Amino acid sequence: MKLSKRQLKQIIREEYTRLKRRGLIREGRIGYDEEEGLMPRGATDLMDIAKDAFSYGDGDGIIMHWMQTLGVAAHETGEVDEEDFMAIQRYESQFNPNIYNEKLMKQLMMNLSQDAIDLLYRG
């Protein structure tokens, strides 16, 4: 099968976009753990948002919002995989709504896909 230059460029663009979405290609300013590939791009920003919510006494609210968002995305719209919803369920069963636990939050972020992080960051 022969490909024209135009077709090859289109395939390369699509593959680049797919890899970028999966977090394998990163752009912009990122945190250390994101740089090391331990967490998807944007995860440290979400951790900061969660930390602020916990400090204002709304730790339970943000986690429930994230659970609902990922639940709908996993089961109804297909925007994220079932594993993302299962990761937040595991976190929800272990966290204390009154205390921000950075280690536990980091573990959650490392178990979420780039699509899940992007979805939570938008919402």
Short mmCIF file of N, CA, C and O in Angstrom, two decimals:
data_model
loop_
_atom_site.label_atom_id
_atom_site.label_comp_id
_atom_site.label_asym_id
_atom_site.label_seq_id
_atom_site.Cartn_x
_atom_site.Cartn_y
_atom_site.Cartn_z
N MET A 1 0.84 -1.18 0.00
CA MET A 1 0.00 0.00 0.00
C MET A 1 0.89 1.24 0.00
O MET A 1 1.76 1.38 0.83
N LYS A 2 0.67 2.10 -0.93
CA LYS A 2 1.43 3.34 -1.02
C LYS A 2 0.66 4.46 -0.32
O LYS A 2 -0.56 4.54 -0.41
N LEU A 3 1.43 5.31 0.38
CA LEU A 3 0.85 6.48 1.03
C LEU A 3 1.40 7.73 0.39
O LEU A 3 2.60 7.81 0.10
N SER A 4 0.55 8.69 0.20
CA SER A 4 1.04 9.97 -0.29
C SER A 4 1.64 10.74 0.88
O SER A 4 1.43 10.40 2.05
N LYS A 5 2.39 11.78 0.59
CA LYS A 5 2.97 12.61 1.64
C LYS A 5 1.86 13.20 2.52
O LYS A 5 1.98 13.28 3.72
N ARG A 6 0.80 13.59 1.87
CA ARG A 6 -0.33 14.17 2.58
C ARG A 6 -0.95 13.17 3.55
O ARG A 6 -1.26 13.52 4.69
N GLN A 7 -1.14 11.94 3.11
CA GLN A 7 -1.70 10.91 3.98
C GLN A 7 -0.76 10.61 5.14
O GLN A 7 -1.20 10.45 6.28
N LEU A 8 0.53 10.55 4.87
CA LEU A 8 1.51 10.29 5.92
C LEU A 8 1.51 11.42 6.95
O LEU A 8 1.54 11.17 8.16
N LYS A 9 1.46 12.66 6.49
CA LYS A 9 1.41 13.80 7.42
C LYS A 9 0.15 13.73 8.30
O LYS A 9 0.20 14.02 9.48
N GLN A 10 -0.96 13.35 7.71
CA GLN A 10 -2.21 13.24 8.47
C GLN A 10 -2.10 12.14 9.53
O GLN A 10 -2.51 12.34 10.67
N ILE A 11 -1.52 11.03 9.18
CA ILE A 11 -1.32 9.93 10.13
C ILE A 11 -0.41 10.38 11.27
O ILE A 11 -0.69 10.11 12.44
N ILE A 12 0.65 11.09 10.95
CA ILE A 12 1.58 11.58 11.97
C ILE A 12 0.86 12.57 12.90
O ILE A 12 1.00 12.49 14.12
N ARG A 13 0.08 13.49 12.33
CA ARG A 13 -0.67 14.45 13.16
C ARG A 13 -1.63 13.73 14.10
O ARG A 13 -1.74 14.06 15.28
N GLU A 14 -2.36 12.74 13.58
CA GLU A 14 -3.31 12.00 14.40
C GLU A 14 -2.61 11.24 15.52
O GLU A 14 -3.07 11.22 16.66
N GLU A 15 -1.50 10.61 15.20
CA GLU A 15 -0.75 9.86 16.20
C GLU A 15 -0.17 10.80 17.26
O GLU A 15 -0.20 10.50 18.45
N TYR A 16 0.35 11.93 16.84
CA TYR A 16 0.88 12.93 17.77
C TYR A 16 -0.23 13.39 18.73
O TYR A 16 -0.02 13.45 19.95
N THR A 17 -1.39 13.69 18.20
CA THR A 17 -2.52 14.13 19.02
C THR A 17 -2.92 13.04 20.00
O THR A 17 -3.17 13.30 21.18
N ARG A 18 -2.95 11.80 19.56
CA ARG A 18 -3.31 10.68 20.42
C ARG A 18 -2.30 10.52 21.55
O ARG A 18 -2.67 10.36 22.71
N LEU A 19 -1.03 10.59 21.24
CA LEU A 19 0.02 10.47 22.26
C LEU A 19 -0.02 11.64 23.24
O LEU A 19 0.18 11.46 24.44
N LYS A 20 -0.31 12.82 22.74
CA LYS A 20 -0.42 14.00 23.60
C LYS A 20 -1.59 13.84 24.56
O LYS A 20 -1.47 14.13 25.75
N ARG A 21 -2.73 13.36 24.06
CA ARG A 21 -3.91 13.13 24.90
C ARG A 21 -3.64 12.12 25.99
O ARG A 21 -4.15 12.24 27.10
N ARG A 22 -2.85 11.10 25.67
CA ARG A 22 -2.53 10.06 26.65
C ARG A 22 -1.45 10.49 27.63
O ARG A 22 -1.14 9.79 28.57
N GLY A 23 -0.90 11.70 27.43
CA GLY A 23 0.10 12.22 28.34
C GLY A 23 1.51 11.74 28.06
O GLY A 23 2.40 11.95 28.87
N LEU A 24 1.72 11.12 26.93
CA LEU A 24 3.05 10.63 26.60
C LEU A 24 3.91 11.73 25.97
O LEU A 24 5.13 11.62 25.94
N ILE A 25 3.26 12.76 25.47
CA ILE A 25 3.96 13.95 24.97
C ILE A 25 3.41 15.11 25.77
O ILE A 25 2.20 15.31 25.85
N ARG A 26 4.30 15.87 26.37
CA ARG A 26 3.87 16.96 27.24
C ARG A 26 4.37 18.29 26.72
O ARG A 26 5.43 18.40 26.16
N GLU A 27 3.58 19.33 27.00
CA GLU A 27 3.95 20.69 26.65
C GLU A 27 3.72 21.57 27.87
O GLU A 27 2.95 21.23 28.74
N GLY A 28 4.37 22.70 27.91
CA GLY A 28 4.12 23.67 28.96
C GLY A 28 4.81 23.32 30.26
O GLY A 28 5.64 22.43 30.35
N ARG A 29 4.43 24.06 31.30
CA ARG A 29 5.02 23.90 32.62
C ARG A 29 4.34 22.75 33.35
O ARG A 29 3.12 22.69 33.43
N ILE A 30 5.14 21.85 33.90
CA ILE A 30 4.59 20.71 34.60
C ILE A 30 5.35 20.47 35.89
O ILE A 30 6.47 20.95 36.06
N GLY A 31 4.74 19.74 36.80
CA GLY A 31 5.36 19.43 38.08
C GLY A 31 6.38 18.31 37.96
O GLY A 31 6.47 17.62 36.95
N TYR A 32 7.15 18.15 39.02
CA TYR A 32 8.21 17.14 39.04
C TYR A 32 7.67 15.74 38.74
O TYR A 32 8.21 15.03 37.91
N ASP A 33 6.61 15.34 39.43
CA ASP A 33 6.06 14.00 39.23
C ASP A 33 5.48 13.83 37.83
O ASP A 33 5.51 12.74 37.28
N GLU A 34 4.98 14.89 37.27
CA GLU A 34 4.49 14.83 35.90
C GLU A 34 5.69 14.68 34.95
O GLU A 34 5.64 13.92 34.00
N GLU A 35 6.75 15.42 35.25
CA GLU A 35 7.97 15.35 34.45
C GLU A 35 8.55 13.94 34.46
O GLU A 35 9.01 13.43 33.46
N GLU A 36 8.51 13.31 35.62
CA GLU A 36 9.05 11.96 35.78
C GLU A 36 8.11 10.89 35.19
O GLU A 36 8.45 9.72 35.17
N GLY A 37 6.95 11.28 34.76
CA GLY A 37 6.00 10.33 34.17
C GLY A 37 5.20 9.55 35.19
O GLY A 37 4.55 8.57 34.86
N LEU A 38 5.22 10.01 36.44
CA LEU A 38 4.47 9.30 37.48
C LEU A 38 3.00 9.70 37.50
O LEU A 38 2.16 8.93 37.95
N MET A 39 2.72 10.90 37.05
CA MET A 39 1.35 11.39 37.02
C MET A 39 1.07 12.06 35.68
O MET A 39 1.98 12.61 35.06
N PRO A 40 -0.19 12.06 35.26
CA PRO A 40 -0.54 12.75 34.03
C PRO A 40 -0.36 14.26 34.15
O PRO A 40 -0.39 14.81 35.26
N ARG A 41 -0.23 14.92 33.03
CA ARG A 41 -0.11 16.37 32.97
C ARG A 41 -1.36 17.01 33.59
O ARG A 41 -2.48 16.62 33.29
N GLY A 42 -1.17 17.98 34.46
CA GLY A 42 -2.28 18.67 35.10
C GLY A 42 -2.64 18.10 36.46
O GLY A 42 -3.43 18.69 37.20
N ALA A 43 -2.06 16.97 36.82
CA ALA A 43 -2.41 16.32 38.08
C ALA A 43 -2.00 17.16 39.29
O ALA A 43 -2.75 17.25 40.26
N THR A 44 -0.84 17.81 39.22
CA THR A 44 -0.41 18.62 40.36
C THR A 44 -1.34 19.83 40.54
O THR A 44 -1.58 20.25 41.67
N ASP A 45 -1.87 20.36 39.45
CA ASP A 45 -2.84 21.45 39.56
C ASP A 45 -4.11 20.97 40.25
O ASP A 45 -4.67 21.67 41.09
N LEU A 46 -4.57 19.78 39.89
CA LEU A 46 -5.76 19.22 40.55
C LEU A 46 -5.51 18.97 42.03
O LEU A 46 -6.40 19.17 42.86
N MET A 47 -4.29 18.55 42.36
CA MET A 47 -3.95 18.34 43.77
C MET A 47 -4.02 19.66 44.54
O MET A 47 -4.52 19.69 45.66
N ASP A 48 -3.57 20.74 43.92
CA ASP A 48 -3.66 22.06 44.56
C ASP A 48 -5.11 22.48 44.76
O ASP A 48 -5.48 23.03 45.80
N ILE A 49 -5.94 22.22 43.76
CA ILE A 49 -7.37 22.55 43.86
C ILE A 49 -8.00 21.75 45.00
O ILE A 49 -8.76 22.30 45.80
N ALA A 50 -7.69 20.47 45.07
CA ALA A 50 -8.23 19.62 46.14
C ALA A 50 -7.74 20.09 47.51
O ALA A 50 -8.52 20.15 48.47
N LYS A 51 -6.47 20.44 47.59
CA LYS A 51 -5.91 20.91 48.87
C LYS A 51 -6.65 22.16 49.35
O LYS A 51 -6.98 22.27 50.53
N ASP A 52 -6.92 23.07 48.43
CA ASP A 52 -7.68 24.28 48.79
C ASP A 52 -9.09 23.92 49.25
O ASP A 52 -9.58 24.47 50.23
N ALA A 53 -9.74 23.00 48.55
CA ALA A 53 -11.09 22.58 48.94
C ALA A 53 -11.08 21.98 50.34
O ALA A 53 -11.96 22.29 51.16
N PHE A 54 -10.11 21.14 50.63
CA PHE A 54 -10.01 20.55 51.96
C PHE A 54 -9.79 21.64 53.01
O PHE A 54 -10.36 21.58 54.09
N SER A 55 -8.95 22.63 52.71
CA SER A 55 -8.66 23.69 53.68
C SER A 55 -9.90 24.54 53.98
O SER A 55 -10.02 25.09 55.06
N TYR A 56 -10.83 24.62 53.03
CA TYR A 56 -12.08 25.36 53.23
C TYR A 56 -13.19 24.46 53.77
O TYR A 56 -14.34 24.87 53.85
N GLY A 57 -12.84 23.22 54.11
CA GLY A 57 -13.83 22.31 54.69
C GLY A 57 -14.72 21.63 53.67
O GLY A 57 -15.77 21.10 54.01
N ASP A 58 -14.32 21.64 52.40
CA ASP A 58 -15.14 21.03 51.36
C ASP A 58 -14.43 19.87 50.68
O ASP A 58 -14.63 19.61 49.50
N GLY A 59 -13.60 19.15 51.43
CA GLY A 59 -12.91 17.99 50.88
C GLY A 59 -13.88 16.94 50.38
O GLY A 59 -13.71 16.38 49.29
N ASP A 60 -14.92 16.71 51.16
CA ASP A 60 -15.93 15.73 50.77
C ASP A 60 -16.64 16.16 49.49
O ASP A 60 -16.90 15.35 48.60
N GLY A 61 -16.92 17.45 49.37
CA GLY A 61 -17.63 17.96 48.21
C GLY A 61 -16.86 17.79 46.92
O GLY A 61 -17.42 17.36 45.90
N ILE A 62 -15.57 18.10 46.95
CA ILE A 62 -14.79 17.99 45.71
C ILE A 62 -14.62 16.53 45.30
O ILE A 62 -14.70 16.19 44.12
N ILE A 63 -14.42 15.65 46.27
CA ILE A 63 -14.25 14.23 45.93
C ILE A 63 -15.55 13.65 45.40
O ILE A 63 -15.55 12.89 44.42
N MET A 64 -16.67 14.02 45.99
CA MET A 64 -17.97 13.54 45.49
C MET A 64 -18.23 14.08 44.08
O MET A 64 -18.75 13.36 43.23
N HIS A 65 -17.84 15.33 43.83
CA HIS A 65 -18.00 15.91 42.49
C HIS A 65 -17.15 15.15 41.48
O HIS A 65 -17.60 14.81 40.38
N TRP A 66 -15.89 14.85 41.85
CA TRP A 66 -15.01 14.10 40.97
C TRP A 66 -15.56 12.70 40.72
O TRP A 66 -15.50 12.20 39.60
N MET A 67 -16.10 12.07 41.76
CA MET A 67 -16.66 10.72 41.60
C MET A 67 -17.83 10.74 40.63
O MET A 67 -17.94 9.89 39.75
N GLN A 68 -18.71 11.72 40.80
CA GLN A 68 -19.87 11.83 39.92
C GLN A 68 -19.44 12.09 38.47
O GLN A 68 -19.93 11.46 37.54
N THR A 69 -18.50 13.00 38.30
CA THR A 69 -18.01 13.34 36.96
C THR A 69 -17.40 12.12 36.28
O THR A 69 -17.71 11.83 35.11
N LEU A 70 -16.53 11.41 36.99
CA LEU A 70 -15.89 10.23 36.40
C LEU A 70 -16.89 9.08 36.21
O LEU A 70 -16.77 8.31 35.27
N GLY A 71 -17.87 8.97 37.11
CA GLY A 71 -18.89 7.94 36.96
C GLY A 71 -19.70 8.12 35.70
O GLY A 71 -19.92 7.18 34.94
N VAL A 72 -20.14 9.35 35.46
CA VAL A 72 -20.90 9.65 34.23
C VAL A 72 -20.01 9.42 33.01
O VAL A 72 -20.43 8.82 32.02
N ALA A 73 -18.77 9.89 33.09
CA ALA A 73 -17.85 9.76 31.96
C ALA A 73 -17.50 8.31 31.66
O ALA A 73 -17.31 7.94 30.50
N ALA A 74 -17.44 7.48 32.67
CA ALA A 74 -17.09 6.07 32.46
C ALA A 74 -18.30 5.25 32.02
O ALA A 74 -18.16 4.37 31.17
N HIS A 75 -19.45 5.53 32.59
CA HIS A 75 -20.61 4.66 32.34
C HIS A 75 -21.60 5.18 31.31
O HIS A 75 -22.36 4.41 30.74
N GLU A 76 -21.63 6.49 31.10
CA GLU A 76 -22.64 7.04 30.19
C GLU A 76 -22.05 7.60 28.90
O GLU A 76 -22.54 7.32 27.82
N THR A 77 -21.01 8.41 29.02
CA THR A 77 -20.48 9.08 27.82
C THR A 77 -19.27 8.37 27.23
O THR A 77 -18.92 8.64 26.09
N GLY A 78 -18.61 7.51 28.00
CA GLY A 78 -17.44 6.80 27.51
C GLY A 78 -16.20 7.67 27.36
O GLY A 78 -15.25 7.29 26.67
N GLU A 79 -16.17 8.84 28.01
CA GLU A 79 -15.02 9.74 27.90
C GLU A 79 -13.80 9.20 28.62
O GLU A 79 -12.67 9.57 28.28
N VAL A 80 -13.99 8.38 29.64
CA VAL A 80 -12.88 7.79 30.38
C VAL A 80 -13.14 6.30 30.55
O VAL A 80 -14.24 5.81 30.34
N ASP A 81 -12.11 5.58 30.95
CA ASP A 81 -12.23 4.14 31.15
C ASP A 81 -12.79 3.83 32.53
O ASP A 81 -12.72 4.64 33.45
N GLU A 82 -13.31 2.64 32.68
CA GLU A 82 -13.83 2.16 33.95
C GLU A 82 -12.76 2.21 35.05
O GLU A 82 -13.07 2.46 36.21
N GLU A 83 -11.50 2.01 34.68
CA GLU A 83 -10.41 2.03 35.66
C GLU A 83 -10.29 3.38 36.36
O GLU A 83 -9.93 3.45 37.53
N ASP A 84 -10.61 4.46 35.65
CA ASP A 84 -10.57 5.79 36.26
C ASP A 84 -11.62 5.90 37.36
O ASP A 84 -11.34 6.42 38.44
N PHE A 85 -12.81 5.42 37.08
CA PHE A 85 -13.86 5.46 38.09
C PHE A 85 -13.52 4.56 39.27
O PHE A 85 -13.73 4.92 40.42
N MET A 86 -12.95 3.41 39.00
CA MET A 86 -12.55 2.50 40.07
C MET A 86 -11.46 3.13 40.94
O MET A 86 -11.45 2.96 42.16
N ALA A 87 -10.55 3.89 40.33
CA ALA A 87 -9.47 4.54 41.08
C ALA A 87 -10.04 5.56 42.07
O ALA A 87 -9.62 5.61 43.22
N ILE A 88 -11.02 6.34 41.62
CA ILE A 88 -11.59 7.34 42.53
C ILE A 88 -12.46 6.68 43.59
O ILE A 88 -12.54 7.15 44.72
N GLN A 89 -13.06 5.55 43.26
CA GLN A 89 -13.82 4.81 44.28
C GLN A 89 -12.90 4.30 45.38
O GLN A 89 -13.24 4.36 46.57
N ARG A 90 -11.74 3.78 45.00
CA ARG A 90 -10.77 3.32 46.00
C ARG A 90 -10.32 4.48 46.88
O ARG A 90 -10.23 4.34 48.09
N TYR A 91 -10.07 5.61 46.26
CA TYR A 91 -9.65 6.79 47.03
C TYR A 91 -10.76 7.19 48.01
O TYR A 91 -10.50 7.45 49.18
N GLU A 92 -11.98 7.24 47.51
CA GLU A 92 -13.12 7.67 48.34
C GLU A 92 -13.29 6.78 49.56
O GLU A 92 -13.69 7.24 50.62
N SER A 93 -12.99 5.51 49.42
CA SER A 93 -13.15 4.59 50.55
C SER A 93 -12.05 4.75 51.60
O SER A 93 -12.19 4.26 52.72
N GLN A 94 -10.96 5.47 51.26
CA GLN A 94 -9.83 5.60 52.17
C GLN A 94 -9.62 7.01 52.72
O GLN A 94 -8.99 7.18 53.76
N PHE A 95 -10.15 8.03 52.07
CA PHE A 95 -9.81 9.39 52.47
C PHE A 95 -10.63 9.86 53.67
O PHE A 95 -11.71 9.35 53.94
N ASN A 96 -10.08 10.84 54.38
CA ASN A 96 -10.77 11.51 55.49
C ASN A 96 -11.22 12.86 54.95
O ASN A 96 -10.39 13.68 54.57
N PRO A 97 -12.54 13.14 54.94
CA PRO A 97 -13.02 14.39 54.35
C PRO A 97 -12.55 15.65 55.09
O PRO A 97 -12.68 16.75 54.57
N ASN A 98 -12.00 15.49 56.28
CA ASN A 98 -11.56 16.64 57.07
C ASN A 98 -10.06 16.91 56.97
O ASN A 98 -9.59 17.94 57.43
N ILE A 99 -9.31 15.98 56.39
CA ILE A 99 -7.85 16.12 56.34
C ILE A 99 -7.35 15.79 54.93
O ILE A 99 -7.65 14.74 54.39
N TYR A 100 -6.56 16.72 54.38
CA TYR A 100 -5.94 16.48 53.08
C TYR A 100 -4.73 15.59 53.27
O TYR A 100 -3.81 15.92 54.02
N ASN A 101 -4.73 14.45 52.61
CA ASN A 101 -3.63 13.50 52.70
C ASN A 101 -2.91 13.51 51.35
O ASN A 101 -3.39 12.92 50.37
N GLU A 102 -1.76 14.18 51.30
CA GLU A 102 -1.05 14.34 50.04
C GLU A 102 -0.61 13.01 49.44
O GLU A 102 -0.70 12.80 48.23
N LYS A 103 -0.17 12.10 50.27
CA LYS A 103 0.28 10.79 49.78
C LYS A 103 -0.87 10.04 49.11
O LYS A 103 -0.72 9.48 48.03
N LEU A 104 -2.02 10.06 49.74
CA LEU A 104 -3.20 9.37 49.19
C LEU A 104 -3.68 10.06 47.90
O LEU A 104 -4.03 9.39 46.93
N MET A 105 -3.65 11.40 47.89
CA MET A 105 -4.07 12.14 46.70
C MET A 105 -3.11 11.86 45.54
O MET A 105 -3.52 11.69 44.40
N LYS A 106 -1.83 11.82 45.85
CA LYS A 106 -0.82 11.53 44.82
C LYS A 106 -1.05 10.13 44.23
O LYS A 106 -0.95 9.93 43.02
N GLN A 107 -1.38 9.19 45.09
CA GLN A 107 -1.66 7.83 44.64
C GLN A 107 -2.86 7.83 43.70
O GLN A 107 -2.84 7.15 42.67
N LEU A 108 -3.88 8.60 44.03
CA LEU A 108 -5.05 8.70 43.15
C LEU A 108 -4.64 9.25 41.79
O LEU A 108 -4.99 8.69 40.75
N MET A 109 -3.90 10.35 41.80
CA MET A 109 -3.50 10.99 40.54
C MET A 109 -2.66 10.07 39.67
O MET A 109 -2.77 10.08 38.45
N MET A 110 -1.84 9.25 40.29
CA MET A 110 -1.01 8.32 39.53
C MET A 110 -1.83 7.20 38.90
O MET A 110 -1.41 6.58 37.93
N ASN A 111 -3.05 6.99 39.43
CA ASN A 111 -3.91 5.93 38.90
C ASN A 111 -4.95 6.43 37.91
O ASN A 111 -5.72 5.64 37.38
N LEU A 112 -5.00 7.73 37.69
CA LEU A 112 -5.95 8.28 36.73
C LEU A 112 -5.28 8.47 35.37
O LEU A 112 -4.09 8.76 35.29
N SER A 113 -6.06 8.33 34.32
CA SER A 113 -5.55 8.53 32.96
C SER A 113 -5.50 10.02 32.65
O SER A 113 -6.09 10.85 33.35
N GLN A 114 -4.80 10.35 31.57
CA GLN A 114 -4.75 11.74 31.13
C GLN A 114 -6.14 12.24 30.79
O GLN A 114 -6.50 13.39 31.08
N ASP A 115 -6.98 11.39 30.19
CA ASP A 115 -8.35 11.79 29.85
C ASP A 115 -9.14 12.16 31.10
O ASP A 115 -9.90 13.12 31.11
N ALA A 116 -8.97 11.38 32.18
CA ALA A 116 -9.67 11.67 33.43
C ALA A 116 -9.19 12.99 34.04
O ALA A 116 -10.01 13.80 34.49
N ILE A 117 -7.89 13.21 34.04
CA ILE A 117 -7.34 14.46 34.57
C ILE A 117 -7.88 15.65 33.77
O ILE A 117 -8.32 16.64 34.34
N ASP A 118 -7.86 15.53 32.45
CA ASP A 118 -8.37 16.61 31.60
C ASP A 118 -9.83 16.88 31.88
O ASP A 118 -10.25 18.04 31.96
N LEU A 119 -10.62 15.85 32.04
CA LEU A 119 -12.05 16.00 32.33
C LEU A 119 -12.27 16.69 33.67
O LEU A 119 -13.08 17.60 33.77
N LEU A 120 -11.57 16.26 34.70
CA LEU A 120 -11.71 16.87 36.03
C LEU A 120 -11.22 18.30 36.03
O LEU A 120 -11.80 19.17 36.70
N TYR A 121 -10.20 18.57 35.28
CA TYR A 121 -9.65 19.93 35.22
C TYR A 121 -10.63 20.88 34.55
O TYR A 121 -10.75 22.03 34.96
N ARG A 122 -11.35 20.39 33.55
CA ARG A 122 -12.36 21.22 32.88
C ARG A 122 -13.54 21.51 33.78
O ARG A 122 -14.15 22.55 33.71
N GLY A 123 -13.92 20.48 34.57
CA GLY A 123 -15.14 20.57 35.36
C GLY A 123 -14.92 21.13 36.69
O GLY A 123 -15.66 21.60 37.42
#
